[in-house]
PDB file of C-alpha atoms and ligand atoms in Angstrom:
ATOM      1  CA  MET Y 217      20.001 -18.832  11.340  1.00  0.00           C
ATOM      2  CA  PRO Y 218      16.684 -18.024   9.660  1.00  0.00           C
ATOM      3  CA  ILE Y 219      15.978 -18.384   5.963  1.00  0.00           C
ATOM      4  CA  VAL Y 220      15.698 -14.826   4.632  1.00  0.00           C
ATOM      5  CA  ALA Y 221      13.143 -14.143   1.903  1.00  0.00           C
ATOM      6  CA  PRO Y 222      13.030 -10.515   0.745  1.00  0.00           C
ATOM      7  CA  SER Y 223       9.697  -9.500  -0.818  1.00  0.00           C
ATOM      8  CA  LEU Y 224      10.019  -7.831  -4.209  1.00  0.00           C
ATOM      9  CA  LEU Y 225       6.729  -6.025  -3.569  1.00  0.00           C
ATOM     10  CA  ALA Y 226       8.769  -3.216  -2.028  1.00  0.00           C
ATOM     11  CA  ALA Y 227      11.293  -3.044  -4.892  1.00  0.00           C
ATOM     12  CA  ASN Y 228      11.380  -0.264  -7.476  1.00  0.00           C
ATOM     13  CA  PHE Y 229       9.552  -1.902 -10.394  1.00  0.00           C
ATOM     14  CA  LEU Y 230      11.380   0.321 -12.887  1.00  0.00           C
ATOM     15  CA  HIS Y 231      14.583  -1.316 -11.683  1.00  0.00           C
ATOM     16  CA  LEU Y 232      13.587  -4.934 -11.103  1.00  0.00           C
ATOM     17  CA  LYS Y 233      16.718  -6.215 -12.825  1.00  0.00           C
ATOM     18  CA  GLU Y 234      18.943  -4.333 -10.364  1.00  0.00           C
ATOM     19  CA  ALA Y 235      16.799  -5.598  -7.462  1.00  0.00           C
ATOM     20  CA  CYS Y 236      17.293  -9.188  -8.658  1.00  0.00           C
ATOM     21  CA  GLU Y 237      21.028  -8.674  -9.089  1.00  0.00           C
ATOM     22  CA  MET Y 238      21.267  -7.209  -5.597  1.00  0.00           C
ATOM     23  CA  LEU Y 239      19.400 -10.210  -4.124  1.00  0.00           C
ATOM     24  CA  ASN Y 240      21.559 -12.618  -6.138  1.00  0.00           C
ATOM     25  CA  LYS Y 241      24.747 -11.350  -4.573  1.00  0.00           C
ATOM     26  CA  SER Y 242      23.162 -10.998  -1.121  1.00  0.00           C
ATOM     27  CA  GLU Y 243      22.795 -13.574   1.650  1.00  0.00           C
ATOM     28  CA  ALA Y 244      19.067 -13.844   0.825  1.00  0.00           C
ATOM     29  CA  ASP Y 245      17.952 -17.444   0.467  1.00  0.00           C
ATOM     30  CA  TRP Y 246      14.662 -17.021  -1.357  1.00  0.00           C
ATOM     31  CA  PHE Y 247      12.804 -14.437  -3.443  1.00  0.00           C
ATOM     32  CA  HIS Y 248       9.342 -13.868  -1.892  1.00  0.00           C
ATOM     33  CA  LEU Y 249       6.827 -12.968  -4.615  1.00  0.00           C
ATOM     34  CA  ASP Y 250       3.407 -11.596  -3.618  1.00  0.00           C
ATOM     35  CA  VAL Y 251       0.564 -12.178  -6.068  1.00  0.00           C
ATOM     36  CA  MET Y 252      -2.691 -10.285  -5.341  1.00  0.00           C
ATOM     37  CA  ASP Y 253      -5.948 -10.398  -7.268  1.00  0.00           C
ATOM     38  CA  GLY Y 254      -7.978  -7.473  -5.918  1.00  0.00           C
ATOM     39  CA  ARG Y 255     -10.591  -9.942  -4.642  1.00  0.00           C
ATOM     40  CA  PHE Y 256      -9.047 -11.976  -1.856  1.00  0.00           C
ATOM     41  CA  VAL Y 257      -7.129  -8.867  -0.822  1.00  0.00           C
ATOM     42  CA  PRO Y 258      -8.000  -5.248  -1.574  1.00  0.00           C
ATOM     43  CA  ASN Y 259      -4.995  -4.701  -3.836  1.00  0.00           C
ATOM     44  CA  ILE Y 260      -3.545  -5.958  -7.122  1.00  0.00           C
ATOM     45  CA  SER Y 261       0.200  -6.545  -7.442  1.00  0.00           C
ATOM     46  CA  TYR Y 262       1.778  -8.468 -10.328  1.00  0.00           C
ATOM     47  CA  GLY Y 263       1.354 -11.835 -11.976  1.00  0.00           C
ATOM     48  CA  MET Y 264       2.803 -14.421 -14.331  1.00  0.00           C
ATOM     49  CA  PRO Y 265       4.711 -12.241 -16.858  1.00  0.00           C
ATOM     50  CA  VAL Y 266       6.650 -10.515 -14.085  1.00  0.00           C
ATOM     51  CA  ILE Y 267       7.430 -13.763 -12.262  1.00  0.00           C
ATOM     52  CA  SER Y 268       8.525 -15.358 -15.531  1.00  0.00           C
ATOM     53  CA  ALA Y 269      10.965 -12.496 -16.062  1.00  0.00           C
ATOM     54  CA  ILE Y 270      12.276 -12.752 -12.487  1.00  0.00           C
ATOM     55  CA  ARG Y 271      12.812 -16.517 -12.999  1.00  0.00           C
ATOM     56  CA  LYS Y 272      15.281 -15.683 -15.785  1.00  0.00           C
ATOM     57  CA  ALA Y 273      17.161 -13.312 -13.488  1.00  0.00           C
ATOM     58  CA  THR Y 274      17.942 -15.711 -10.624  1.00  0.00           C
ATOM     59  CA  THR Y 275      18.685 -19.288  -9.703  1.00  0.00           C
ATOM     60  CA  LYS Y 276      17.490 -18.755  -6.106  1.00  0.00           C
ATOM     61  CA  VAL Y 277      14.255 -20.279  -4.803  1.00  0.00           C
ATOM     62  CA  LEU Y 278      11.080 -18.485  -5.935  1.00  0.00           C
ATOM     63  CA  ASP Y 279       8.662 -18.475  -3.001  1.00  0.00           C
ATOM     64  CA  VAL Y 280       5.298 -17.468  -4.474  1.00  0.00           C
ATOM     65  CA  HIS Y 281       2.641 -16.241  -2.037  1.00  0.00           C
ATOM     66  CA  LEU Y 282      -0.787 -16.334  -3.670  1.00  0.00           C
ATOM     67  CA  MET Y 283      -3.250 -13.877  -2.157  1.00  0.00           C
ATOM     68  CA  ILE Y 284      -5.903 -14.879  -4.666  1.00  0.00           C
ATOM     69  CA  GLU Y 285      -9.249 -16.662  -4.886  1.00  0.00           C
ATOM     70  CA  GLU Y 286      -9.317 -20.100  -6.540  1.00  0.00           C
ATOM     71  CA  PRO Y 287      -5.542 -20.636  -6.500  1.00  0.00           C
ATOM     72  CA  GLY Y 288      -5.976 -24.184  -7.805  1.00  0.00           C
ATOM     73  CA  LYS Y 289      -6.866 -22.791 -11.232  1.00  0.00           C
ATOM     74  CA  TYR Y 290      -3.407 -21.297 -11.603  1.00  0.00           C
ATOM     75  CA  ALA Y 291      -1.127 -23.753  -9.751  1.00  0.00           C
ATOM     76  CA  ALA Y 292       0.076 -25.532 -12.911  1.00  0.00           C
ATOM     77  CA  THR Y 293       0.898 -22.226 -14.610  1.00  0.00           C
ATOM     78  CA  PHE Y 294       2.963 -21.070 -11.645  1.00  0.00           C
ATOM     79  CA  GLN Y 295       4.874 -24.351 -11.790  1.00  0.00           C
ATOM     80  CA  GLU Y 296       5.495 -23.880 -15.529  1.00  0.00           C
ATOM     81  CA  ILE Y 297       6.920 -20.403 -15.046  1.00  0.00           C
ATOM     82  CA  GLY Y 298       9.318 -21.622 -12.383  1.00  0.00           C
ATOM     83  CA  ALA Y 299       7.808 -21.263  -8.910  1.00  0.00           C
ATOM     84  CA  ASN Y 300       9.557 -23.537  -6.403  1.00  0.00           C
ATOM     85  CA  ILE Y 301       7.207 -22.938  -3.479  1.00  0.00           C
ATOM     86  CA  LEU Y 302       3.515 -22.153  -3.872  1.00  0.00           C
ATOM     87  CA  THR Y 303       1.586 -20.854  -0.883  1.00  0.00           C
ATOM     88  CA  VAL Y 304      -2.210 -20.604  -0.791  1.00  0.00           C
ATOM     89  CA  HIS Y 305      -4.441 -18.988   1.829  1.00  0.00           C
ATOM     90  CA  VAL Y 306      -6.580 -21.291   3.976  1.00  0.00           C
ATOM     91  CA  GLU Y 307      -9.306 -18.608   3.858  1.00  0.00           C
ATOM     92  CA  ALA Y 308      -9.453 -18.910   0.048  1.00  0.00           C
ATOM     93  CA  CYS Y 309      -9.463 -22.718  -0.044  1.00  0.00           C
ATOM     94  CA  PRO Y 310     -12.594 -24.681   0.939  1.00  0.00           C
ATOM     95  CA  HIS Y 311     -10.714 -27.796  -0.246  1.00  0.00           C
ATOM     96  CA  LEU Y 312      -7.301 -27.033   1.190  1.00  0.00           C
ATOM     97  CA  HIS Y 313      -6.145 -30.657   1.375  1.00  0.00           C
ATOM     98  CA  ARG Y 314      -6.778 -31.012  -2.367  1.00  0.00           C
ATOM     99  CA  ASN Y 315      -4.908 -27.756  -3.095  1.00  0.00           C
ATOM    100  CA  LEU Y 316      -1.866 -28.956  -1.150  1.00  0.00           C
ATOM    101  CA  GLN Y 317      -1.901 -32.329  -2.923  1.00  0.00           C
ATOM    102  CA  GLN Y 318      -2.104 -30.575  -6.280  1.00  0.00           C
ATOM    103  CA  ILE Y 319       0.885 -28.342  -5.523  1.00  0.00           C
ATOM    104  CA  THR Y 320       2.953 -31.260  -4.246  1.00  0.00           C
ATOM    105  CA  SER Y 321       2.110 -33.449  -7.217  1.00  0.00           C
ATOM    106  CA  LEU Y 322       3.196 -30.638  -9.535  1.00  0.00           C
ATOM    107  CA  GLY Y 323       6.633 -30.935  -7.904  1.00  0.00           C
ATOM    108  CA  MET Y 324       6.543 -27.724  -5.870  1.00  0.00           C
ATOM    109  CA  LYS Y 325       6.761 -27.248  -2.113  1.00  0.00           C
ATOM    110  CA  ALA Y 326       3.364 -26.430  -0.651  1.00  0.00           C
ATOM    111  CA  GLY Y 327       2.648 -23.616   1.768  1.00  0.00           C
ATOM    112  CA  ILE Y 328      -0.449 -22.587   3.715  1.00  0.00           C
ATOM    113  CA  ALA Y 329      -0.914 -18.913   4.585  1.00  0.00           C
ATOM    114  CA  LEU Y 330      -2.962 -17.832   7.566  1.00  0.00           C
ATOM    115  CA  ASN Y 331      -4.493 -14.389   8.119  1.00  0.00           C
ATOM    116  CA  PRO Y 332      -3.917 -12.841  11.567  1.00  0.00           C
ATOM    117  CA  HIS Y 333      -7.428 -13.647  12.804  1.00  0.00           C
ATOM    118  CA  THR Y 334      -7.451 -17.240  11.557  1.00  0.00           C
ATOM    119  CA  PRO Y 335      -6.852 -19.717  14.369  1.00  0.00           C
ATOM    120  CA  ILE Y 336      -4.106 -22.336  14.076  1.00  0.00           C
ATOM    121  CA  SER Y 337      -6.793 -24.999  14.505  1.00  0.00           C
ATOM    122  CA  ALA Y 338      -8.020 -24.144  10.962  1.00  0.00           C
ATOM    123  CA  ILE Y 339      -4.929 -25.849   9.514  1.00  0.00           C
ATOM    124  CA  GLU Y 340      -3.975 -28.441  12.133  1.00  0.00           C
ATOM    125  CA  GLU Y 341      -5.533 -31.349  10.252  1.00  0.00           C
ATOM    126  CA  VAL Y 342      -3.468 -30.662   7.128  1.00  0.00           C
ATOM    127  CA  LEU Y 343      -0.263 -29.481   8.764  1.00  0.00           C
ATOM    128  CA  GLU Y 344       1.516 -32.693   7.804  1.00  0.00           C
ATOM    129  CA  ASN Y 345       0.722 -32.027   4.128  1.00  0.00           C
ATOM    130  CA  ALA Y 346       2.386 -28.614   4.144  1.00  0.00           C
ATOM    131  CA  ASP Y 347       6.077 -27.800   3.761  1.00  0.00           C
ATOM    132  CA  LEU Y 348       5.563 -24.395   5.320  1.00  0.00           C
ATOM    133  CA  VAL Y 349       3.035 -22.255   7.128  1.00  0.00           C
ATOM    134  CA  CYS Y 350       3.142 -18.592   6.155  1.00  0.00           C
ATOM    135  CA  MET Y 351       1.832 -16.823   9.195  1.00  0.00           C
ATOM    136  CA  MET Y 352       0.624 -13.350   8.272  1.00  0.00           C
ATOM    137  CA  THR Y 353       1.647 -10.885  10.941  1.00  0.00           C
ATOM    138  CA  VAL Y 354      -0.130  -7.995   9.183  1.00  0.00           C
ATOM    139  CA  ASN Y 355      -3.375  -8.040   7.233  1.00  0.00           C
ATOM    140  CA  PRO Y 356      -2.364  -9.136   3.725  1.00  0.00           C
ATOM    141  CA  GLY Y 357      -2.551  -6.793   0.765  1.00  0.00           C
ATOM    142  CA  PHE Y 358       0.037  -4.128   1.428  1.00  0.00           C
ATOM    143  CA  GLY Y 359       3.695  -3.794   2.341  1.00  0.00           C
ATOM    144  CA  GLY Y 360       5.016  -1.440   4.980  1.00  0.00           C
ATOM    145  CA  GLN Y 361       2.519  -2.212   7.767  1.00  0.00           C
ATOM    146  CA  SER Y 362       3.378  -2.794  11.437  1.00  0.00           C
ATOM    147  CA  PHE Y 363       3.806  -6.252  12.947  1.00  0.00           C
ATOM    148  CA  ILE Y 364       0.767  -7.199  15.064  1.00  0.00           C
ATOM    149  CA  PRO Y 365       2.281  -7.884  18.530  1.00  0.00           C
ATOM    150  CA  SER Y 366      -0.188 -10.628  19.531  1.00  0.00           C
ATOM    151  CA  MET Y 367       1.205 -12.741  16.666  1.00  0.00           C
ATOM    152  CA  LEU Y 368       4.321 -13.553  18.729  1.00  0.00           C
ATOM    153  CA  SER Y 369       2.456 -15.988  20.962  1.00  0.00           C
ATOM    154  CA  LYS Y 370       0.712 -17.443  17.896  1.00  0.00           C
ATOM    155  CA  ILE Y 371       4.149 -18.277  16.459  1.00  0.00           C
ATOM    156  CA  GLU Y 372       5.132 -19.961  19.746  1.00  0.00           C
ATOM    157  CA  ARG Y 373       1.918 -22.004  19.793  1.00  0.00           C
ATOM    158  CA  LEU Y 374       2.354 -23.178  16.193  1.00  0.00           C
ATOM    159  CA  LYS Y 375       5.988 -24.087  16.853  1.00  0.00           C
ATOM    160  CA  GLU Y 376       4.960 -26.165  19.853  1.00  0.00           C
ATOM    161  CA  ILE Y 377       2.419 -28.132  17.808  1.00  0.00           C
ATOM    162  CA  ILE Y 378       4.925 -28.783  15.000  1.00  0.00           C
ATOM    163  CA  ILE Y 379       7.571 -30.015  17.451  1.00  0.00           C
ATOM    164  CA  LYS Y 380       5.076 -32.143  19.408  1.00  0.00           C
ATOM    165  CA  LYS Y 381       3.838 -33.857  16.243  1.00  0.00           C
ATOM    166  CA  GLY Y 382       7.349 -34.264  14.870  1.00  0.00           C
ATOM    167  CA  TYR Y 383       6.616 -32.523  11.568  1.00  0.00           C
ATOM    168  CA  ASN Y 384       9.204 -30.766   9.403  1.00  0.00           C
ATOM    169  CA  THR Y 385       6.863 -27.894   8.548  1.00  0.00           C
ATOM    170  CA  LEU Y 386       8.661 -24.547   8.472  1.00  0.00           C
ATOM    171  CA  ILE Y 387       7.183 -21.362   9.912  1.00  0.00           C
ATOM    172  CA  GLU Y 388       7.416 -18.330   7.652  1.00  0.00           C
ATOM    173  CA  ILE Y 389       6.653 -14.902   9.087  1.00  0.00           C
ATOM    174  CA  ASP Y 390       5.268 -12.347   6.671  1.00  0.00           C
ATOM    175  CA  GLY Y 391       4.534  -8.721   7.464  1.00  0.00           C
ATOM    176  CA  GLY Y 392       6.193  -5.989   9.480  1.00  0.00           C
ATOM    177  CA  VAL Y 393       9.514  -7.777  10.033  1.00  0.00           C
ATOM    178  CA  THR Y 394      12.195  -5.244  10.988  1.00  0.00           C
ATOM    179  CA  LEU Y 395      15.754  -5.327  12.302  1.00  0.00           C
ATOM    180  CA  GLU Y 396      14.274  -4.416  15.691  1.00  0.00           C
ATOM    181  CA  ASN Y 397      11.786  -7.305  15.991  1.00  0.00           C
ATOM    182  CA  ALA Y 398      13.472 -10.043  13.910  1.00  0.00           C
ATOM    183  CA  ALA Y 399      15.383 -11.574  16.841  1.00  0.00           C
ATOM    184  CA  GLU Y 400      12.250 -11.882  18.964  1.00  0.00           C
ATOM    185  CA  ILE Y 401      10.312 -13.359  16.033  1.00  0.00           C
ATOM    186  CA  THR Y 402      13.050 -15.895  15.352  1.00  0.00           C
ATOM    187  CA  LYS Y 403      13.278 -16.834  19.044  1.00  0.00           C
ATOM    188  CA  ALA Y 404       9.520 -17.395  19.074  1.00  0.00           C
ATOM    189  CA  GLY Y 405       9.960 -20.072  16.396  1.00  0.00           C
ATOM    190  CA  ALA Y 406      10.192 -18.496  12.949  1.00  0.00           C
ATOM    191  CA  ASP Y 407      12.271 -20.427  10.402  1.00  0.00           C
ATOM    192  CA  ILE Y 408      11.779 -17.986   7.523  1.00  0.00           C
ATOM    193  CA  LEU Y 409      11.710 -14.189   7.665  1.00  0.00           C
ATOM    194  CA  VAL Y 410       9.987 -12.334   4.827  1.00  0.00           C
ATOM    195  CA  ALA Y 411      10.976  -8.681   4.605  1.00  0.00           C
ATOM    196  CA  GLY Y 412       9.834  -6.132   2.072  1.00  0.00           C
ATOM    197  CA  SER Y 413      10.192  -2.529   3.158  1.00  0.00           C
ATOM    198  CA  THR Y 414      12.898  -3.327   5.712  1.00  0.00           C
ATOM    199  CA  VAL Y 415      15.144  -4.526   2.883  1.00  0.00           C
ATOM    200  CA  PHE Y 416      14.183  -2.299  -0.027  1.00  0.00           C
ATOM    201  CA  ASN Y 417      13.819   0.964   1.891  1.00  0.00           C
ATOM    202  CA  ALA Y 418      17.149   0.424   3.618  1.00  0.00           C
ATOM    203  CA  LYS Y 419      20.143   2.609   2.790  1.00  0.00           C
ATOM    204  CA  ASP Y 420      22.193  -0.569   2.476  1.00  0.00           C
ATOM    205  CA  PRO Y 421      19.937  -3.501   1.468  1.00  0.00           C
ATOM    206  CA  LEU Y 422      22.842  -5.982   1.314  1.00  0.00           C
ATOM    207  CA  LYS Y 423      23.873  -5.178   4.862  1.00  0.00           C
ATOM    208  CA  THR Y 424      20.266  -5.305   6.042  1.00  0.00           C
ATOM    209  CA  ILE Y 425      19.796  -8.773   4.532  1.00  0.00           C
ATOM    210  CA  SER Y 426      23.024  -9.890   6.191  1.00  0.00           C
ATOM    211  CA  SER Y 427      21.827  -8.530   9.550  1.00  0.00           C
ATOM    212  CA  LEU Y 428      18.534 -10.424   9.214  1.00  0.00           C
ATOM    213  CA  LYS Y 429      20.410 -13.615   8.291  1.00  0.00           C
ATOM    214  CA  ASN Y 430      22.679 -13.281  11.329  1.00  0.00           C
ATOM    215  CA  ILE Y 431      19.989 -12.025  13.706  1.00  0.00           C
ATOM    216  CA  LEU Y 432      20.551 -14.810  16.248  1.00  0.00           C
TER     217      LEU Y 432
HETATM  218  C1  DX5 F 599       1.729  -8.447   2.387  1.00  0.00           C
HETATM  219  C2  DX5 F 599       2.720  -9.366   1.700  1.00  0.00           C
HETATM  220  C3  DX5 F 599       4.082  -9.242   2.245  1.00  0.00           C
HETATM  221  C4  DX5 F 599       4.688  -7.869   2.117  1.00  0.00           C
HETATM  222  C5  DX5 F 599       5.541  -7.653   3.330  1.00  0.00           C
HETATM  223  O1  DX5 F 599       0.449  -8.752   2.012  1.00  0.00           O
HETATM  224  O2  DX5 F 599       2.325 -10.714   1.833  1.00  0.00           O
HETATM  225  O3  DX5 F 599       4.963 -10.231   1.722  1.00  0.00           O
HETATM  226  O4  DX5 F 599       5.455  -7.679   0.961  1.00  0.00           O
HETATM  227  O5  DX5 F 599       5.944  -6.350   3.356  1.00  0.00           O
HETATM  228  P1  DX5 F 599       6.630  -5.715   4.638  1.00  0.00           P
HETATM  229  O6  DX5 F 599       7.833  -6.547   4.930  1.00  0.00           O
HETATM  230  O7  DX5 F 599       6.951  -4.335   4.183  1.00  0.00           O
HETATM  231  O8  DX5 F 599       5.613  -5.756   5.761  1.00  0.00           O
HETATM  232 ZN1   ZN F 600       3.880 -12.277   1.248  1.00  0.00          ZN
END
């Protein structure tokens, strides 16, 4: 059974309270929160004030995905406003090992995100310092894009490495997850399914979350 982490990026921002209440009563495990700075990715989403407000609306895990340059500058602030997991992009971190140590020492779980073109070898040396790897299966910056099919074998390869080395690192899949491809993605080795448009554009989001949770 995968961990299901709906992304609020696809929610109606005029009704965030209702979105949080829906997730609270759903089978969703985590809230996935996408922070974009308009530099690392060509889009700007939301930041600290919104996450602070969401923190007050749920006791579930806040899984914060930073698509920003210089994430180390803001790690302590995200901890203060209640992030439980903080994920940084390897492409934005010339000192990734230090970033992971910082996040861990602040008491949060540390994640590494990987763009579709970035090889697994870019993170192998620090895999043991990460609680999760967020494998991007679309180019980050926007919701509602299609899953890049070649990412399936990338998931399998990462899973193999994690098992071989005996690490506990979880694989999170972010981008283009649908009810049609979720089983295949989970079989390939995903532990966590992020889903934005699939959940929030659904006629019945609660049922959709339940279907993702019980996909295998
Ligand atoms: C994309 C974000 C994703 C996004 C996923 O840059 O990291 O979390 O919200 O959206 P969907 O599920 O619609 O592809
Ligand atoms: Zn994300």
